[in-house]
mmCIF file of C-alpha atoms in Angstrom:
data_model
loop_
_atom_site.group_PDB
_atom_site.id
_atom_site.type_symbol
_atom_site.label_atom_id
_atom_site.label_comp_id
_atom_site.label_asym_id
_atom_site.label_seq_id
_atom_site.Cartn_x
_atom_site.Cartn_y
_atom_site.Cartn_z
ATOM 1 C CA MET A 1 173.731 -27.471 21.748
ATOM 2 C CA GLY A 2 172.074 -30.683 22.865
ATOM 3 C CA LYS A 3 168.836 -29.126 21.630
ATOM 4 C CA PHE A 4 170.349 -29.088 18.465
ATOM 5 C CA TRP A 5 171.022 -32.844 17.777
ATOM 6 C CA VAL A 6 167.628 -33.760 19.580
ATOM 7 C CA LYS A 7 165.807 -31.429 16.861
ATOM 8 C CA ILE A 8 168.368 -33.333 14.103
ATOM 9 C CA LEU A 9 167.001 -36.378 15.747
ATOM 10 C CA PHE A 10 163.844 -35.775 15.756
ATOM 11 C CA MET A 11 163.901 -34.740 12.437
ATOM 12 C CA VAL A 12 165.541 -37.509 10.623
ATOM 13 C CA VAL A 13 162.714 -39.997 12.848
ATOM 14 C CA VAL A 14 160.099 -38.107 11.120
ATOM 15 C CA VAL A 15 161.169 -38.200 7.694
ATOM 16 C CA THR A 16 161.970 -41.699 8.010
ATOM 17 C CA VAL A 17 158.811 -42.715 9.183
ATOM 18 C CA ILE A 18 157.187 -40.487 6.913
ATOM 19 C CA GLY A 19 158.887 -41.949 3.953
ATOM 20 C CA GLY A 20 158.228 -45.635 4.895
ATOM 21 C CA PHE A 21 154.730 -45.114 4.953
ATOM 22 C CA THR A 22 154.872 -43.401 1.601
ATOM 23 C CA ASN A 23 156.700 -46.121 0.078
ATOM 24 C CA LEU A 24 154.531 -48.651 1.847
ATOM 25 C CA LEU A 25 151.630 -47.044 0.940
ATOM 26 C CA ALA A 26 152.999 -46.753 -2.784
ATOM 27 C CA ILE A 27 153.794 -50.521 -3.308
ATOM 28 C CA ARG A 28 150.592 -51.442 -1.696
ATOM 29 C CA MET A 29 148.616 -48.623 -4.049
ATOM 30 C CA LEU A 30 150.739 -50.324 -7.483
ATOM 31 C CA PHE A 31 150.976 -53.681 -7.450
ATOM 32 C CA ARG A 32 148.075 -54.929 -4.714
ATOM 33 C CA PRO A 33 145.230 -53.131 -5.464
ATOM 34 C CA TYR A 34 141.745 -54.536 -3.506
ATOM 35 C CA LYS A 35 139.952 -52.637 -6.188
ATOM 36 C CA PRO A 36 140.569 -51.266 -9.781
ATOM 37 C CA ILE A 37 142.204 -48.024 -9.864
ATOM 38 C CA HIS A 38 142.260 -45.448 -12.869
ATOM 39 C CA ILE A 39 145.229 -43.140 -12.728
ATOM 40 C CA LEU A 40 145.311 -40.454 -15.494
ATOM 41 C CA GLY A 41 142.825 -42.726 -17.251
ATOM 42 C CA LYS A 42 145.119 -45.824 -17.151
ATOM 43 C CA HIS A 43 144.490 -49.354 -15.660
ATOM 44 C CA GLN A 44 146.438 -50.321 -12.576
ATOM 45 C CA ASP A 45 147.804 -53.647 -14.384
ATOM 46 C CA GLU A 46 148.332 -51.249 -17.640
ATOM 47 C CA LEU A 47 150.646 -49.199 -15.526
ATOM 48 C CA ALA A 48 152.237 -51.548 -13.736
ATOM 49 C CA LYS A 49 153.375 -53.278 -17.051
ATOM 50 C CA GLN A 50 154.918 -50.250 -18.023
ATOM 51 C CA LEU A 51 156.308 -49.427 -15.018
ATOM 52 C CA GLY A 52 158.191 -53.434 -14.678
ATOM 53 C CA LYS A 53 159.003 -52.640 -18.820
ATOM 54 C CA LEU A 54 160.808 -49.376 -17.418
ATOM 55 C CA VAL A 55 162.679 -51.162 -14.927
ATOM 56 C CA VAL A 56 164.070 -53.694 -17.091
ATOM 57 C CA ASP A 57 164.855 -51.522 -19.663
ATOM 58 C CA HIS A 58 166.662 -48.610 -17.871
ATOM 59 C CA LEU A 59 167.646 -49.688 -14.644
ATOM 60 C CA ILE A 60 168.167 -53.185 -14.891
ATOM 61 C CA THR A 61 170.615 -53.779 -17.751
ATOM 62 C CA PRO A 62 173.077 -55.509 -18.644
ATOM 63 C CA GLY A 63 175.438 -53.316 -18.873
ATOM 64 C CA SER A 64 174.617 -52.018 -15.190
ATOM 65 C CA ILE A 65 174.958 -55.607 -13.970
ATOM 66 C CA GLN A 66 178.349 -55.785 -15.545
ATOM 67 C CA SER A 67 179.729 -52.944 -13.911
ATOM 68 C CA LYS A 68 178.354 -54.068 -10.415
ATOM 69 C CA VAL A 69 179.997 -57.794 -10.704
ATOM 70 C CA ILE A 70 182.888 -56.973 -12.805
ATOM 71 C CA ASN A 71 185.271 -55.019 -10.931
ATOM 72 C CA ASP A 72 188.217 -55.153 -9.064
ATOM 73 C CA ALA A 73 186.501 -55.197 -5.307
ATOM 74 C CA SER A 74 183.522 -57.843 -6.590
ATOM 75 C CA ILE A 75 186.469 -59.792 -8.372
ATOM 76 C CA GLN A 76 188.600 -59.682 -5.033
ATOM 77 C CA ASN A 77 186.054 -60.559 -2.769
ATOM 78 C CA MET A 78 184.912 -63.764 -5.155
ATOM 79 C CA LYS A 79 188.662 -64.726 -4.954
ATOM 80 C CA ILE A 80 188.641 -64.699 -1.518
ATOM 81 C CA PHE A 81 185.096 -66.536 -0.692
ATOM 82 C CA VAL A 82 186.320 -68.899 -3.400
ATOM 83 C CA GLN A 83 189.192 -69.787 -1.304
ATOM 84 C CA ALA A 84 188.293 -70.334 1.526
ATOM 85 C CA GLU A 85 185.529 -72.843 0.084
ATOM 86 C CA VAL A 86 188.277 -74.575 -1.868
ATOM 87 C CA LYS A 87 190.245 -75.329 1.707
ATOM 88 C CA LYS A 88 187.230 -75.941 3.235
ATOM 89 C CA ALA A 89 186.544 -78.766 0.288
ATOM 90 C CA LEU A 90 190.382 -79.869 0.287
ATOM 91 C CA SER A 91 190.169 -80.457 4.355
ATOM 92 C CA THR A 92 187.362 -82.029 4.245
ATOM 93 C CA GLN A 93 187.996 -84.486 1.468
ATOM 94 C CA LYS A 94 191.061 -85.221 3.489
ATOM 95 C CA VAL A 95 189.113 -85.824 6.477
ATOM 96 C CA LEU A 96 187.126 -88.471 4.588
ATOM 97 C CA LEU A 97 190.064 -90.155 2.954
ATOM 98 C CA ASN A 98 191.824 -90.716 6.005
ATOM 99 C CA CYS A 99 188.998 -91.886 8.062
ATOM 100 C CA LEU A 100 188.368 -94.631 5.173
ATOM 101 C CA VAL A 101 191.814 -95.548 4.908
ATOM 102 C CA ASN A 102 192.291 -95.512 8.682
ATOM 103 C CA TRP A 103 188.866 -97.787 9.024
ATOM 104 C CA GLU A 104 189.436 -101.087 10.018
#
């Protein structure tokens, strides 16, 4: 049974290293080429612009951002954060006010 988990762990590590390397290579080839690269007759800059347009038009849309920001969990987290910051600001103001009043 122990060998099974060692094999699984080994496969996960190998796949992670290969995936990370290919992602790094792809990103570098796409956005930082040392020489112009022609892929299927297209220049790298045209390909990068088209990929950026695809991301903006289909992946990062106002609706997708709104669905991530405006949901019950994020609103609750925002309320907790704002309440903590207001308490901190109020306590700081009280301390400053006490220092100013008692300064003599």
